[in-house]
Short mmCIF file of N, CA and C in Angstrom, two decimals:
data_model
loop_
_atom_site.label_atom_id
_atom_site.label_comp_id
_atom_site.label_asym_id
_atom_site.label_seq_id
_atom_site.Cartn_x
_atom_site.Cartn_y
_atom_site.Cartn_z
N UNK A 1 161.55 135.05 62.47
CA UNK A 1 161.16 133.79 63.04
C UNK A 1 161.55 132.63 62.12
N UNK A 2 161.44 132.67 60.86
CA UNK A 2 161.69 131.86 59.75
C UNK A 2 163.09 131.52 59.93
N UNK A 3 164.04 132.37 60.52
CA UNK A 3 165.45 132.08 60.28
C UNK A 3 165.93 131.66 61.65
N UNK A 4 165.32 131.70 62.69
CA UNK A 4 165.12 131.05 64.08
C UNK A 4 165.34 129.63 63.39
N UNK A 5 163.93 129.29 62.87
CA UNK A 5 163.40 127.81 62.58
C UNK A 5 164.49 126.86 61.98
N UNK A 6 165.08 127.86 60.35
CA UNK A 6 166.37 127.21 59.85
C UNK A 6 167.32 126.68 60.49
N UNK A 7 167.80 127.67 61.18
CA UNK A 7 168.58 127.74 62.11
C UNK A 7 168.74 126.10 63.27
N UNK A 8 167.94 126.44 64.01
CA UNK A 8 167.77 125.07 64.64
C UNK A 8 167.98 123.77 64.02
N UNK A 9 167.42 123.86 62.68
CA UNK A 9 166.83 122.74 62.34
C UNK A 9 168.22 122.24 61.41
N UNK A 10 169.46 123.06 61.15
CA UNK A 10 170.17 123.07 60.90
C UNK A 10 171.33 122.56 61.52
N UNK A 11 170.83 122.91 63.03
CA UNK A 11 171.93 122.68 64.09
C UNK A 11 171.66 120.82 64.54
N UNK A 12 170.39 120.96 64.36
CA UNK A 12 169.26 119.20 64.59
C UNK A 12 170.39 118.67 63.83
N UNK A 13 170.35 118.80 62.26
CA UNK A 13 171.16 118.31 61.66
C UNK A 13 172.41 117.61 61.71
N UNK A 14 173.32 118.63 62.24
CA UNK A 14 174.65 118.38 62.14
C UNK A 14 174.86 117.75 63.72
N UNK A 15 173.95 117.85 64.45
CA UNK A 15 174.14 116.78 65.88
C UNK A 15 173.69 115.23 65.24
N UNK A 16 172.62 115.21 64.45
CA UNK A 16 172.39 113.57 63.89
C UNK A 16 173.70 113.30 63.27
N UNK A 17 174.06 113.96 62.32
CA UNK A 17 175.37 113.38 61.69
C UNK A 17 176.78 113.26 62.60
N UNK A 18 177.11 113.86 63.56
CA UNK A 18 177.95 113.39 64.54
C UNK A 18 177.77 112.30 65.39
N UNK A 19 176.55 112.09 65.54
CA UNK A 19 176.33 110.82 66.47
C UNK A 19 177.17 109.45 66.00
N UNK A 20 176.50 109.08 64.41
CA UNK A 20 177.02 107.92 64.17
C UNK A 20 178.69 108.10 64.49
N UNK A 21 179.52 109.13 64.00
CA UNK A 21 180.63 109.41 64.39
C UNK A 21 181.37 109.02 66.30
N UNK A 22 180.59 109.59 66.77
CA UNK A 22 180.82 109.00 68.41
C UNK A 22 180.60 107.56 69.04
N UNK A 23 179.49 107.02 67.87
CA UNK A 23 179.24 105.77 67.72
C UNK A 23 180.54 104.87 67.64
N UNK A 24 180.95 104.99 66.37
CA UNK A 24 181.97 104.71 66.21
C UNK A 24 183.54 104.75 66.76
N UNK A 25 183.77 105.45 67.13
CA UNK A 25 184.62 105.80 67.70
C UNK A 25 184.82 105.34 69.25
N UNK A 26 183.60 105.13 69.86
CA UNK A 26 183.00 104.18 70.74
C UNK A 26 183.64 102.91 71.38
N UNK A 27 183.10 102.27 70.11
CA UNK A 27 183.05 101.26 69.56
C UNK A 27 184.87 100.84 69.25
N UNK A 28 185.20 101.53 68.62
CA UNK A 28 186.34 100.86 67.87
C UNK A 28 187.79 101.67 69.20
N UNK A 29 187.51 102.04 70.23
CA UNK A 29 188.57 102.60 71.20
C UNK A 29 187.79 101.84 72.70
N UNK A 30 186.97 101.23 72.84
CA UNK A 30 186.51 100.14 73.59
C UNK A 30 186.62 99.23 73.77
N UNK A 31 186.48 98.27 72.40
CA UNK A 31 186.61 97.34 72.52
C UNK A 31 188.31 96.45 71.99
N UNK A 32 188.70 95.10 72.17
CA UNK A 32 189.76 94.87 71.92
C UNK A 32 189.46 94.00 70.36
N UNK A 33 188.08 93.75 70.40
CA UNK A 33 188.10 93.64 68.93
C UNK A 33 186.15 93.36 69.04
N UNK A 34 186.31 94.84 67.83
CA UNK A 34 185.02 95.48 67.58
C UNK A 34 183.85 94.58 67.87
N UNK A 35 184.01 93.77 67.12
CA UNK A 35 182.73 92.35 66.28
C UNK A 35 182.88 91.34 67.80
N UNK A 36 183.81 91.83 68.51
CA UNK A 36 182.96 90.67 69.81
C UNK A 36 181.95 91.61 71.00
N UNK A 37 182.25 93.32 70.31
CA UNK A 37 180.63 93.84 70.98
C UNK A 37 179.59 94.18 70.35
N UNK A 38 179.42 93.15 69.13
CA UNK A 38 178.41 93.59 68.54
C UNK A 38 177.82 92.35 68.92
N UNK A 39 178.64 91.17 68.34
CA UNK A 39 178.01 89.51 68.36
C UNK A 39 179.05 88.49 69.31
N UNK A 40 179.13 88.90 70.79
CA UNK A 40 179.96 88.11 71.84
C UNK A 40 179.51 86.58 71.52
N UNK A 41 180.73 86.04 71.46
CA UNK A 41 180.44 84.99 71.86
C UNK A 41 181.47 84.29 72.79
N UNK A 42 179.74 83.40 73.82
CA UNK A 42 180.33 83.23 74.76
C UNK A 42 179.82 82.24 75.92
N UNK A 43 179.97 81.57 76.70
CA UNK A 43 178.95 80.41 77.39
C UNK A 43 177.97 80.91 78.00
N UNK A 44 176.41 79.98 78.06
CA UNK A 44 175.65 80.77 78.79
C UNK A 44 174.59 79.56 79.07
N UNK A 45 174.27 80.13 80.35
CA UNK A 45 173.30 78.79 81.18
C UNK A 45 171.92 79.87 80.93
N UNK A 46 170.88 78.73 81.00
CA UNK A 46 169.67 79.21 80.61
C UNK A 46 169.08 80.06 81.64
N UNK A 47 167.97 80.69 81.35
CA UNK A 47 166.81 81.34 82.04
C UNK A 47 166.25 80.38 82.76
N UNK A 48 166.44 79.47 83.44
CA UNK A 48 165.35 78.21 84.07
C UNK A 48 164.85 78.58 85.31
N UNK A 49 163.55 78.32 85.31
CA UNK A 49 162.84 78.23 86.32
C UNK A 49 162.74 76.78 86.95
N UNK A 50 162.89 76.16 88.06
CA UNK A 50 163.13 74.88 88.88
C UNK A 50 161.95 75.10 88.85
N UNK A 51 161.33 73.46 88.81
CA UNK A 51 160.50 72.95 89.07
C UNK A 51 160.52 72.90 91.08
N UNK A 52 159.31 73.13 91.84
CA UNK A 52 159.05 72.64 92.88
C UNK A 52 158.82 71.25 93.36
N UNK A 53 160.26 71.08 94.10
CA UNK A 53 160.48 69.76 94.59
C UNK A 53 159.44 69.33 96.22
N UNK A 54 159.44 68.29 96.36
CA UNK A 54 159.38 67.66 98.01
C UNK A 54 160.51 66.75 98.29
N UNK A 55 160.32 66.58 99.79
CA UNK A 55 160.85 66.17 100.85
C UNK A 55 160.26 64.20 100.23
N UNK A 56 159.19 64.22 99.82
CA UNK A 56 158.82 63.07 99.99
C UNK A 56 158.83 62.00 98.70
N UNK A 57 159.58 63.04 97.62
CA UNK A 57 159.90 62.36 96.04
C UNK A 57 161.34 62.67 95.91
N UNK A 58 161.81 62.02 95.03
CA UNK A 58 162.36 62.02 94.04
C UNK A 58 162.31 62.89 93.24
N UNK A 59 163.65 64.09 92.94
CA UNK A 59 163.43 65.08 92.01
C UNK A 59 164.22 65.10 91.28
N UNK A 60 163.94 65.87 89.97
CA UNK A 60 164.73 65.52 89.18
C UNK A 60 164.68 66.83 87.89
N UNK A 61 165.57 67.98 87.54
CA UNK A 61 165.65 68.89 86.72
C UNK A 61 166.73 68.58 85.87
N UNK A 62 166.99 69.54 84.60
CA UNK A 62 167.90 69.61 83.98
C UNK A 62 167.94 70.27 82.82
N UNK A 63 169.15 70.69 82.31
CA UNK A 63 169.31 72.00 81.32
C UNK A 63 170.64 71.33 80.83
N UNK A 64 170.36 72.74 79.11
CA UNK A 64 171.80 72.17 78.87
C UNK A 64 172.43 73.93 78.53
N UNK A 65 173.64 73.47 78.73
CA UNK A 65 174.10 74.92 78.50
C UNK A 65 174.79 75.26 76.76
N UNK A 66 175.60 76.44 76.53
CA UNK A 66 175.28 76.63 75.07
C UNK A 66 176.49 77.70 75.01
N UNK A 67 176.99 77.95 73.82
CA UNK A 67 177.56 79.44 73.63
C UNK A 67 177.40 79.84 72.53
N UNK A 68 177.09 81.09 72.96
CA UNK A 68 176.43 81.89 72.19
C UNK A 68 177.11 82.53 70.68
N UNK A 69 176.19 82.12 69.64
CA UNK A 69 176.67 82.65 68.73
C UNK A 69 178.07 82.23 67.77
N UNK A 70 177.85 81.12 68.50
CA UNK A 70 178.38 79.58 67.87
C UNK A 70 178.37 78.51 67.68
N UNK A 71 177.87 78.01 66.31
CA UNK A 71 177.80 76.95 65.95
C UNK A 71 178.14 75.76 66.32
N UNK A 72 179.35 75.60 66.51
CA UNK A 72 180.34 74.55 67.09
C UNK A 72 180.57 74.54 68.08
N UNK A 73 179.31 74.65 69.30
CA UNK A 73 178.88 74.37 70.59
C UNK A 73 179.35 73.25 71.14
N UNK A 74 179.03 71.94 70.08
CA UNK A 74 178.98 70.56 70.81
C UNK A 74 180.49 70.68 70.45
N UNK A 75 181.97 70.95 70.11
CA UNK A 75 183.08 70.78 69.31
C UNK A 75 183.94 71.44 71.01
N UNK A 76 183.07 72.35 72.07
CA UNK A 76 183.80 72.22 73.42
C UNK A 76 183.70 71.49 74.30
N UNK A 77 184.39 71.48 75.71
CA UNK A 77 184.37 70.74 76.47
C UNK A 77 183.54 71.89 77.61
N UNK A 78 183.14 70.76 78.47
CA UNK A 78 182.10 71.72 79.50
C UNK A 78 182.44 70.80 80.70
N UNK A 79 182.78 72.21 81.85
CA UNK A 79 182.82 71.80 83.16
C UNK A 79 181.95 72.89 84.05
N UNK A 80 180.95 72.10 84.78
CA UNK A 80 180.33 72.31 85.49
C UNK A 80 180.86 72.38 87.16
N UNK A 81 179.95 73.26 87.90
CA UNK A 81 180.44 72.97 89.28
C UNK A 81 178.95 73.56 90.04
N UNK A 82 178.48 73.10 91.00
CA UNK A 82 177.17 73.71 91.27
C UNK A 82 177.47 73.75 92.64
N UNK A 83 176.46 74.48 93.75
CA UNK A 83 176.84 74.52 94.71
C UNK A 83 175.08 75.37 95.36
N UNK A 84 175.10 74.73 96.51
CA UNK A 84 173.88 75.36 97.05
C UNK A 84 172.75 74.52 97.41
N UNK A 85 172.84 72.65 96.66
CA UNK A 85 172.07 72.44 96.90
C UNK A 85 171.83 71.66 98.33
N UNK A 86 170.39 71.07 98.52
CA UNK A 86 169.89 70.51 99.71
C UNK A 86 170.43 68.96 99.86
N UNK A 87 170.59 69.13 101.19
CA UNK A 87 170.73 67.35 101.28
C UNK A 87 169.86 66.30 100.83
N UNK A 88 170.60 65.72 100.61
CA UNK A 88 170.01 64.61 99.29
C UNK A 88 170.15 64.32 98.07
N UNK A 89 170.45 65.82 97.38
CA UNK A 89 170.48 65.99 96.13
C UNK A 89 171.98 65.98 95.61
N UNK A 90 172.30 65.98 94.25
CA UNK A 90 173.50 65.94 93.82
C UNK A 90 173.49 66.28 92.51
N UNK A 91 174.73 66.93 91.39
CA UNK A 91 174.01 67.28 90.53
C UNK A 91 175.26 66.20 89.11
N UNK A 92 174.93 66.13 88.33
CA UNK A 92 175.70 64.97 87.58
C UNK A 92 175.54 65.95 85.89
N UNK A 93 176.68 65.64 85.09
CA UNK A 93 177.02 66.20 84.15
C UNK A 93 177.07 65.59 82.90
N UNK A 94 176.58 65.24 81.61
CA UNK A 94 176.93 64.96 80.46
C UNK A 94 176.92 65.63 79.51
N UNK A 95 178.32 65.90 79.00
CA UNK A 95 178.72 66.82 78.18
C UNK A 95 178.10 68.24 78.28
N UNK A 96 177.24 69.02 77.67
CA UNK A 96 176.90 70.18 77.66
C UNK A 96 175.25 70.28 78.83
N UNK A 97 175.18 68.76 79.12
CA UNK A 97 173.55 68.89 80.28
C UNK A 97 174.51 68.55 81.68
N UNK A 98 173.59 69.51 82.36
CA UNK A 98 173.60 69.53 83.79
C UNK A 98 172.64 68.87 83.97
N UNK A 99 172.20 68.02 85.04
CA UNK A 99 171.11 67.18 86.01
C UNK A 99 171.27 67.58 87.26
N UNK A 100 170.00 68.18 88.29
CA UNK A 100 169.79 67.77 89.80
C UNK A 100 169.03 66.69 90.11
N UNK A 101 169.24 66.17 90.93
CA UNK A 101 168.92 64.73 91.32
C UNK A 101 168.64 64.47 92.68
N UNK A 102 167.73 63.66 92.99
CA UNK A 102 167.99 62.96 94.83
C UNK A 102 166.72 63.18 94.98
N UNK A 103 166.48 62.63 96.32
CA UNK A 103 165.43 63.11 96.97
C UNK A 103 165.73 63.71 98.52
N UNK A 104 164.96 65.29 98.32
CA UNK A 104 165.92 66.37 99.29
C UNK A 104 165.53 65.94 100.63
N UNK A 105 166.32 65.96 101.58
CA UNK A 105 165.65 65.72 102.86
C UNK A 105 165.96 66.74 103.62
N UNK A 106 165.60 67.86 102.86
CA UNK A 106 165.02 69.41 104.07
C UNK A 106 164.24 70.25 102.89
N UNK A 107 163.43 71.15 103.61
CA UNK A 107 162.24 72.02 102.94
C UNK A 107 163.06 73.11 103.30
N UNK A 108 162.56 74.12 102.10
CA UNK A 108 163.20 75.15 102.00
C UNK A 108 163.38 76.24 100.49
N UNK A 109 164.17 77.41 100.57
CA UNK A 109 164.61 78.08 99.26
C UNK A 109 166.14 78.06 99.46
N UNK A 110 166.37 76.95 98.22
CA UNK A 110 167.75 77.11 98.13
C UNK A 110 168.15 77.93 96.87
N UNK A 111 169.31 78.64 96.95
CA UNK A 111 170.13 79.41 95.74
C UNK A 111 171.00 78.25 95.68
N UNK A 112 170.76 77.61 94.17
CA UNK A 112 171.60 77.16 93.40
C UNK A 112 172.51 77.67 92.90
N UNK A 113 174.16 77.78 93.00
CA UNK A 113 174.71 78.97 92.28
C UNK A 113 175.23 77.70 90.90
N UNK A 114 174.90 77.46 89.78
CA UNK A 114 176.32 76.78 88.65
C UNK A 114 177.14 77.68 87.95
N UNK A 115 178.12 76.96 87.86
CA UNK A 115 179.49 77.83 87.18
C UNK A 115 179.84 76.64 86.29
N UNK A 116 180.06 77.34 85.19
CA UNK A 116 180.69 77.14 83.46
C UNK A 116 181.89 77.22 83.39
N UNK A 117 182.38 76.73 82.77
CA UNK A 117 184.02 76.82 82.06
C UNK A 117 183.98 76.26 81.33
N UNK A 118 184.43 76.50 79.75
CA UNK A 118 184.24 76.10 78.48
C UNK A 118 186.38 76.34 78.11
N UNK A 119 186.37 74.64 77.51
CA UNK A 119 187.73 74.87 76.19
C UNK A 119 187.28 74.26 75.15
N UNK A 120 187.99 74.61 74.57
CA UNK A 120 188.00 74.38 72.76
C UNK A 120 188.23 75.70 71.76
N UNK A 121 187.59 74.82 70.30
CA UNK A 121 186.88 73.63 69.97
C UNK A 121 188.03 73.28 70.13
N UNK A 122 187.68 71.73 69.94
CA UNK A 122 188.97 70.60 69.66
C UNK A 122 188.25 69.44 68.81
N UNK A 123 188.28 70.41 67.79
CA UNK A 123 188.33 69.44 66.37
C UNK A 123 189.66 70.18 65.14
N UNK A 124 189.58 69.36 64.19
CA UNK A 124 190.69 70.08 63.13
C UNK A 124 190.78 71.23 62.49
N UNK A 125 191.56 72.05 62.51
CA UNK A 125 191.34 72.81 61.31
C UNK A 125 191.08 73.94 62.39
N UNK A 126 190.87 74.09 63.51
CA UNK A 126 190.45 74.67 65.05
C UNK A 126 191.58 75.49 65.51
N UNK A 127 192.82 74.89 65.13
CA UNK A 127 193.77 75.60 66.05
C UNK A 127 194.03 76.92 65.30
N UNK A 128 194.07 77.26 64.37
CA UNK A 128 194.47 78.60 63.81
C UNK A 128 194.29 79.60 64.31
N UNK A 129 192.77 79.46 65.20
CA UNK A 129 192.45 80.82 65.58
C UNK A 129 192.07 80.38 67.08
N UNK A 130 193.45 80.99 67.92
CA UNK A 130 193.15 80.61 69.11
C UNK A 130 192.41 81.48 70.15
N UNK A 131 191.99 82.93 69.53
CA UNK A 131 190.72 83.85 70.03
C UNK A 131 189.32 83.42 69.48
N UNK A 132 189.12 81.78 69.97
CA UNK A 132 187.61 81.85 69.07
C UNK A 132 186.52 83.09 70.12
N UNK A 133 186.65 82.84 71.66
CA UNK A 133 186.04 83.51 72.44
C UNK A 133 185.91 84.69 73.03
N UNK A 134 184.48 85.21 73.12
CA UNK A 134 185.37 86.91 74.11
C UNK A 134 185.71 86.09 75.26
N UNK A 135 184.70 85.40 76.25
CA UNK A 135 184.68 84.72 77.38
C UNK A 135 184.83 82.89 77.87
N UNK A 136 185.37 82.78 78.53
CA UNK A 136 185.77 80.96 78.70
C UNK A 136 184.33 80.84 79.68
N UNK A 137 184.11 81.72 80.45
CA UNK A 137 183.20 80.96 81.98
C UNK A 137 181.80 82.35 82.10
N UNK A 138 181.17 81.62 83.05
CA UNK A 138 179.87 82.34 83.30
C UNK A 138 179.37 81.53 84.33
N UNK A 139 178.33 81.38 85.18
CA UNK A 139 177.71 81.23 86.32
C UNK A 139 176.53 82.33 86.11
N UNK A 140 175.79 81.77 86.87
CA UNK A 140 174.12 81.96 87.23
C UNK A 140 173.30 81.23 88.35
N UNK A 141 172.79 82.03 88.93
CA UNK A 141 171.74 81.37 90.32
C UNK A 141 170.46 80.79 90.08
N UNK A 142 169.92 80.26 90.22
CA UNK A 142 168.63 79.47 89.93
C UNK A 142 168.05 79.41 91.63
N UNK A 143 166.39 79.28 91.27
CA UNK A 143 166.20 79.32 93.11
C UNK A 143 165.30 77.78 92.83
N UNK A 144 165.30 76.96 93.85
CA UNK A 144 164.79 75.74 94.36
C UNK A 144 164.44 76.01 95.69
N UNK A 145 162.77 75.34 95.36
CA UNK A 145 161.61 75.62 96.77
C UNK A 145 161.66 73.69 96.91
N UNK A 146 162.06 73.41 98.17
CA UNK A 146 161.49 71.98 98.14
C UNK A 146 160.48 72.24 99.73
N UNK A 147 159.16 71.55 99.56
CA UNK A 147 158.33 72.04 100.70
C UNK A 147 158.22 70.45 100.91
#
């Protein structure tokens, strides 16, 4: 029984020490360069929850977007495009903030869809490395109740 136990516990062994091995190997025949699947970077619109609008105000949200895992966020350019919303509303852009705006004249759940597209940076010293990104664009849905 004693040599049962070794046994196993031997075999435990040499499966932990292969893992990191498959890990690796993973990793480095996956990706087109390792370190953008460990720490991607890349544009990304927030988690936001919309505020609940009416029919009978003036509404008004807004976010700003970001990429991830880089510093020199404000050093791109950002284009927005949104789509989904209610009549009335409209949505307006400065630099890295999105704004919805208006006052809606229909009740309802709308899917907001926005879409991202990021260039740069475009400051000096920038051009050398023209893979700063894994990704240029991203999009995300947001839901808006106006009652």
């Amino acid at each position: 029984m004693l040599f049962e136990v070794s046994f196993s516990n031997l075999a435990i062994m040499k499966t932990y020490k292969i893992i990191p091995l498959f890990i690796c190997l993973f990793l480095a025949f996956s990706c087109e360069d390792v370190l953008s699947c460990i720490i991607p970077r890349e544009p990304e619109l927030p988690n936001k929850e919309f505020p609940i609008g009416s029919t009978e105000s003036f509404y008004y949200t807004e976010f700003d977007a970001e990429i991830n895992n880089e510093p020199r966020d404000n050093d791109y350019d950002y284009f927005f495009y949104a789509e989904g919303l209610p009549l009335g509303m409209d949505y307006y852009v400065s630099h890295r903030t999105i704004s919805f705006e208006g006052k809606p004249e229909e009740t309802g759940t709308f899917r907001i869809k926005v879409f991202l597209d990021v260039e740069g940076p475009f400051r000096n010293n920038f051009d050398d490395d023209p893979d700063l990104l894994c990704e240029y664009s991203t999009s995300r849905s947001y839901k808006l109740i106006i009652e």
